[in-house]
């Protein structure tokens, strides 16, 4: 009787969140998918399903270029975020508990600042009269102010600074649950620092890497403010192209296709990260046995 009461109570507590998820997330995504794969119309009697809209989208050279640029920048930002976050996360978890709260607060602080404000700060730095050009001219590395704004480099730096805390928090959360005795035992058995990282630390923190990689990649392909302000019309990405299709051209069919592509890219990256980490997990389990 008590077990049934707890079950009913659990269902009652979950039901509002479940209804909200279905109505506000699953149904809109399902409608988006159905519209993207719909060909023809019901009124004309030619309604059927296919991928002709996706074929037409990728048939345009501009769309292919924007897709490849988005994929390249998102992959580079995710890779660099992981490379920068692993050493920082290892340093953070080794900080004494009395100072760790302050360090974690400083890590979260950038997320409390509006992305628009952070992006405008990069505009000031990357401008022709900005601090970076002033340093280049002062050091004699450039004869004239360089065009740093409205470039892929500016978009890359802006997205990396914007999303790096997400990767860092994911890795810190994973490493906090990792006992130092494991790495110490590996070192005692003769493993060098690189072997300890690749064979012990990386496999045991791969869940944090998967979560952080998915968050960073998703943030890159869905961010609009940073690519729009730092890239401008010269460096289009899928999210800025999506905005143009809706607000300028009123081409909702192409906008639906772009939205589905963004969702598919995120799911593919998450599945790819899990697939890459699976052999490491299996080899680690085998070595433990």
Short mmCIF file of C-alpha atoms in Angstrom, two decimals:
data_model
loop_
_atom_site.label_atom_id
_atom_site.label_comp_id
_atom_site.label_asym_id
_atom_site.label_seq_id
_atom_site.Cartn_x
_atom_site.Cartn_y
_atom_site.Cartn_z
CA UNK A 1 0.00 0.00 0.00
CA UNK A 2 2.80 2.39 0.89
CA UNK A 3 4.66 1.49 -2.30
CA UNK A 4 1.59 2.23 -4.43
CA UNK A 5 1.13 5.56 -2.65
CA UNK A 6 4.76 6.52 -3.36
CA UNK A 7 4.36 5.49 -7.00
CA UNK A 8 1.24 7.62 -7.42
CA UNK A 9 2.92 10.53 -5.68
CA UNK A 10 5.94 10.22 -7.97
CA UNK A 11 3.73 10.17 -11.07
CA UNK A 12 1.81 13.19 -9.76
CA UNK A 13 5.02 15.14 -9.22
CA UNK A 14 6.45 14.24 -12.63
CA UNK A 15 3.27 14.90 -14.63
CA UNK A 16 3.48 18.76 -14.76
CA UNK A 17 7.10 18.68 -15.97
CA UNK A 18 6.23 15.95 -18.46
CA UNK A 19 3.28 17.90 -19.85
CA UNK A 20 5.41 21.04 -20.14
CA UNK A 21 8.17 19.12 -21.98
CA UNK A 22 5.74 17.51 -24.41
CA UNK A 23 3.79 20.70 -25.17
CA UNK A 24 6.67 23.19 -25.26
CA UNK A 25 9.44 21.00 -26.70
CA UNK A 26 8.47 17.67 -28.24
CA UNK A 27 5.42 18.87 -30.18
CA UNK A 28 7.18 21.92 -31.71
CA UNK A 29 10.18 19.77 -32.69
CA UNK A 30 7.86 17.18 -34.22
CA UNK A 31 6.02 19.89 -36.18
CA UNK A 32 9.36 21.26 -37.34
CA UNK A 33 10.49 17.84 -38.57
CA UNK A 34 7.22 17.15 -40.35
CA UNK A 35 7.29 20.51 -42.14
CA UNK A 36 10.95 20.11 -43.17
CA UNK A 37 10.32 16.74 -44.82
CA UNK A 38 6.95 17.68 -46.34
CA UNK A 39 6.82 18.00 -50.12
CA UNK A 40 3.82 19.44 -51.89
CA UNK A 41 0.55 20.41 -50.20
CA UNK A 42 -2.55 18.65 -49.00
CA UNK A 43 -4.86 21.02 -50.89
CA UNK A 44 -3.34 20.14 -54.26
CA UNK A 45 -3.33 16.43 -53.49
CA UNK A 46 0.44 16.16 -54.02
CA UNK A 47 1.46 15.86 -50.39
CA UNK A 48 4.24 13.35 -49.77
CA UNK A 49 7.41 13.07 -47.73
CA UNK A 50 10.99 13.36 -48.91
CA UNK A 51 14.32 15.12 -48.62
CA UNK A 52 13.98 17.33 -51.67
CA UNK A 53 14.11 20.49 -49.52
CA UNK A 54 17.45 19.42 -48.08
CA UNK A 55 18.76 18.61 -51.57
CA UNK A 56 17.68 22.04 -52.80
CA UNK A 57 19.27 23.70 -49.78
CA UNK A 58 22.67 22.07 -50.26
CA UNK A 59 22.51 22.60 -54.01
CA UNK A 60 23.25 26.30 -53.45
CA UNK A 61 27.01 27.01 -53.08
CA UNK A 62 26.40 29.69 -50.45
CA UNK A 63 24.47 27.30 -48.22
CA UNK A 64 27.18 24.65 -48.50
CA UNK A 65 29.84 27.22 -47.62
CA UNK A 66 27.87 28.44 -44.60
CA UNK A 67 27.29 24.86 -43.41
CA UNK A 68 30.96 23.92 -43.67
CA UNK A 69 32.04 27.16 -41.98
CA UNK A 70 29.65 26.56 -39.08
CA UNK A 71 30.82 22.98 -38.70
CA UNK A 72 34.49 23.97 -38.85
CA UNK A 73 34.25 26.81 -36.33
CA UNK A 74 32.11 24.79 -33.92
CA UNK A 75 34.50 21.83 -34.07
CA UNK A 76 37.56 24.05 -33.52
CA UNK A 77 35.94 25.87 -30.60
CA UNK A 78 34.95 22.56 -28.98
CA UNK A 79 38.44 21.10 -29.44
CA UNK A 80 40.21 24.19 -28.11
CA UNK A 81 37.79 24.43 -25.18
CA UNK A 82 38.63 20.85 -24.20
CA UNK A 83 42.38 21.42 -24.54
CA UNK A 84 42.25 24.57 -22.43
CA UNK A 85 39.81 23.24 -19.84
CA UNK A 86 41.56 19.99 -18.89
CA UNK A 87 44.67 21.63 -17.34
CA UNK A 88 42.53 24.35 -15.74
CA UNK A 89 40.11 21.79 -14.29
CA UNK A 90 42.96 19.74 -12.86
CA UNK A 91 44.37 22.88 -11.23
CA UNK A 92 40.98 23.87 -9.80
CA UNK A 93 40.29 20.49 -8.15
CA UNK A 94 43.71 20.66 -6.47
CA UNK A 95 42.98 24.03 -4.88
CA UNK A 96 42.41 23.88 -1.12
CA UNK A 97 38.71 23.77 -0.11
CA UNK A 98 38.98 27.20 1.53
CA UNK A 99 39.86 28.81 -1.82
CA UNK A 100 37.92 26.52 -4.14
CA UNK A 101 34.66 28.40 -3.66
CA UNK A 102 36.30 31.64 -4.78
CA UNK A 103 37.84 29.95 -7.82
CA UNK A 104 34.54 28.35 -8.80
CA UNK A 105 32.82 31.71 -8.40
CA UNK A 106 35.35 33.32 -10.73
CA UNK A 107 34.76 30.48 -13.19
CA UNK A 108 30.99 31.06 -13.19
CA UNK A 109 31.23 34.86 -13.19
CA UNK A 110 31.53 35.24 -17.00
CA UNK A 111 28.22 33.39 -17.41
CA UNK A 112 26.53 36.13 -15.37
CA UNK A 113 27.53 38.78 -17.90
CA UNK A 114 25.30 39.28 -20.92
CA UNK A 115 26.67 37.75 -24.14
CA UNK A 116 25.95 41.06 -25.85
CA UNK A 117 28.17 42.95 -23.40
CA UNK A 118 30.98 40.40 -23.79
CA UNK A 119 30.71 40.52 -27.57
CA UNK A 120 30.84 44.33 -27.63
CA UNK A 121 34.00 44.13 -25.54
CA UNK A 122 35.59 42.09 -28.33
CA UNK A 123 34.41 44.68 -30.86
CA UNK A 124 36.36 47.31 -28.93
CA UNK A 125 39.46 45.09 -28.81
CA UNK A 126 39.28 43.98 -32.47
CA UNK A 127 38.50 47.44 -33.91
CA UNK A 128 40.92 49.23 -36.21
CA UNK A 129 41.78 51.56 -33.34
CA UNK A 130 41.43 48.84 -30.71
CA UNK A 131 43.93 47.51 -28.20
CA UNK A 132 45.04 44.53 -30.32
CA UNK A 133 45.87 46.66 -33.37
CA UNK A 134 47.64 49.16 -31.10
CA UNK A 135 49.85 46.39 -29.71
CA UNK A 136 50.60 45.04 -33.20
CA UNK A 137 51.61 48.48 -34.43
CA UNK A 138 53.67 49.21 -31.31
CA UNK A 139 55.61 45.95 -31.64
CA UNK A 140 56.16 46.49 -35.35
CA UNK A 141 54.25 43.33 -36.27
CA UNK A 142 52.01 45.30 -38.64
CA UNK A 143 52.52 48.40 -40.77
CA UNK A 144 48.86 49.38 -40.71
CA UNK A 145 45.77 48.48 -38.66
CA UNK A 146 44.57 45.00 -39.54
CA UNK A 147 40.98 44.02 -40.27
CA UNK A 148 40.28 41.77 -37.31
CA UNK A 149 36.55 42.31 -37.10
CA UNK A 150 34.14 40.54 -39.45
CA UNK A 151 36.42 37.53 -39.79
CA UNK A 152 36.28 33.86 -38.85
CA UNK A 153 39.04 34.46 -36.33
CA UNK A 154 36.93 37.04 -34.49
CA UNK A 155 33.93 34.71 -34.41
CA UNK A 156 36.12 31.84 -33.19
CA UNK A 157 37.63 33.88 -30.35
CA UNK A 158 34.27 35.30 -29.32
CA UNK A 159 32.58 31.89 -29.21
CA UNK A 160 35.51 30.31 -27.37
CA UNK A 161 35.45 32.97 -24.67
CA UNK A 162 31.66 32.73 -24.47
CA UNK A 163 31.41 28.94 -24.09
CA UNK A 164 34.67 27.95 -22.39
CA UNK A 165 33.11 28.07 -18.87
CA UNK A 166 30.60 25.39 -19.87
CA UNK A 167 33.35 22.92 -20.76
CA UNK A 168 35.34 23.88 -17.68
CA UNK A 169 32.40 23.33 -15.32
CA UNK A 170 31.64 19.93 -16.85
CA UNK A 171 35.23 18.75 -16.45
CA UNK A 172 35.57 20.13 -12.91
CA UNK A 173 32.40 18.28 -11.94
CA UNK A 174 33.84 15.02 -13.30
CA UNK A 175 37.28 15.46 -11.76
CA UNK A 176 35.89 16.26 -8.32
CA UNK A 177 34.61 12.68 -8.18
CA UNK A 178 37.98 11.27 -9.26
CA UNK A 179 40.15 10.13 -6.37
CA UNK A 180 43.74 11.37 -6.39
CA UNK A 181 44.84 7.92 -5.26
CA UNK A 182 44.07 6.52 -8.72
CA UNK A 183 46.53 8.83 -10.48
CA UNK A 184 49.04 8.28 -7.66
CA UNK A 185 48.73 4.51 -8.06
CA UNK A 186 49.32 4.79 -11.81
CA UNK A 187 52.42 6.90 -11.22
CA UNK A 188 53.68 4.38 -8.66
CA UNK A 189 53.34 1.63 -11.26
CA UNK A 190 55.64 3.56 -13.61
CA UNK A 191 53.24 5.62 -15.73
CA UNK A 192 54.45 9.07 -16.75
CA UNK A 193 52.27 12.17 -16.70
CA UNK A 194 51.05 11.66 -20.29
CA UNK A 195 50.15 8.02 -19.67
CA UNK A 196 48.32 8.93 -16.46
CA UNK A 197 46.26 11.48 -18.37
CA UNK A 198 45.48 9.38 -21.46
CA UNK A 199 44.92 6.04 -19.71
CA UNK A 200 43.44 7.09 -16.38
CA UNK A 201 42.21 10.68 -16.18
CA UNK A 202 40.73 10.96 -19.67
CA UNK A 203 38.72 7.70 -19.58
CA UNK A 204 37.40 8.40 -16.09
CA UNK A 205 36.32 11.96 -16.95
CA UNK A 206 34.94 11.26 -20.41
CA UNK A 207 31.35 11.75 -19.28
CA UNK A 208 32.19 15.33 -18.39
CA UNK A 209 33.94 15.71 -21.74
CA UNK A 210 30.86 14.41 -23.57
CA UNK A 211 28.54 16.78 -21.70
CA UNK A 212 30.89 19.74 -22.11
CA UNK A 213 31.56 18.99 -25.76
CA UNK A 214 27.85 18.75 -26.51
CA UNK A 215 27.12 22.01 -24.67
CA UNK A 216 29.94 23.90 -26.39
CA UNK A 217 29.19 22.57 -29.86
CA UNK A 218 25.47 23.23 -29.45
CA UNK A 219 26.22 26.72 -28.20
CA UNK A 220 28.42 27.38 -31.24
CA UNK A 221 25.90 26.26 -33.84
CA UNK A 222 22.95 28.02 -32.16
CA UNK A 223 24.60 31.29 -31.05
CA UNK A 224 23.38 34.30 -32.97
CA UNK A 225 24.62 37.47 -31.24
CA UNK A 226 28.34 36.70 -31.35
CA UNK A 227 28.52 35.60 -35.03
CA UNK A 228 26.26 38.46 -36.08
CA UNK A 229 28.31 41.16 -34.32
CA UNK A 230 31.81 39.77 -34.83
CA UNK A 231 31.26 38.11 -38.20
CA UNK A 232 28.80 40.49 -39.79
CA UNK A 233 27.38 39.78 -43.24
CA UNK A 234 30.79 38.60 -44.51
CA UNK A 235 31.02 35.60 -42.18
CA UNK A 236 27.60 33.99 -42.29
CA UNK A 237 26.88 30.99 -40.10
CA UNK A 238 23.81 28.79 -40.03
CA UNK A 239 22.16 30.71 -37.21
CA UNK A 240 22.65 34.09 -38.93
CA UNK A 241 21.51 32.57 -42.22
CA UNK A 242 18.42 31.27 -40.42
CA UNK A 243 17.67 34.79 -39.18
CA UNK A 244 18.01 36.17 -42.70
CA UNK A 245 15.71 33.50 -44.14
CA UNK A 246 12.99 34.36 -41.62
CA UNK A 247 13.25 38.13 -41.16
CA UNK A 248 14.50 39.28 -44.57
CA UNK A 249 13.35 36.72 -47.13
CA UNK A 250 10.36 35.23 -45.22
CA UNK A 251 11.54 31.85 -46.48
CA UNK A 252 10.18 29.66 -43.69
CA UNK A 253 10.75 26.43 -45.64
CA UNK A 254 14.50 27.00 -45.78
CA UNK A 255 14.45 28.15 -42.16
CA UNK A 256 12.87 24.84 -41.13
CA UNK A 257 15.54 22.96 -43.05
CA UNK A 258 18.30 24.91 -41.31
CA UNK A 259 16.71 24.27 -37.91
CA UNK A 260 16.58 20.52 -38.57
CA UNK A 261 20.22 20.58 -39.72
CA UNK A 262 21.22 22.30 -36.46
CA UNK A 263 19.39 19.67 -34.39
CA UNK A 264 20.93 16.86 -36.44
CA UNK A 265 24.43 18.30 -36.04
CA UNK A 266 24.04 18.44 -32.26
CA UNK A 267 22.73 14.86 -32.04
CA UNK A 268 25.50 13.62 -34.35
CA UNK A 269 28.23 15.26 -32.25
CA UNK A 270 26.82 13.83 -29.03
CA UNK A 271 26.59 10.36 -30.56
CA UNK A 272 30.10 10.69 -32.03
CA UNK A 273 31.62 11.68 -28.69
CA UNK A 274 29.95 8.73 -27.00
CA UNK A 275 31.15 6.37 -29.72
CA UNK A 276 34.72 7.65 -29.46
CA UNK A 277 34.71 7.26 -25.69
CA UNK A 278 33.25 3.74 -25.75
CA UNK A 279 36.55 1.96 -26.62
CA UNK A 280 38.34 3.85 -23.84
CA UNK A 281 35.67 2.82 -21.37
CA UNK A 282 35.92 -0.82 -22.48
CA UNK A 283 39.72 -0.88 -22.36
CA UNK A 284 39.72 0.72 -18.91
CA UNK A 285 37.19 -1.81 -17.61
CA UNK A 286 39.28 -4.62 -19.07
CA UNK A 287 42.44 -3.34 -17.41
CA UNK A 288 40.66 -3.07 -14.07
CA UNK A 289 39.49 -6.67 -14.33
#
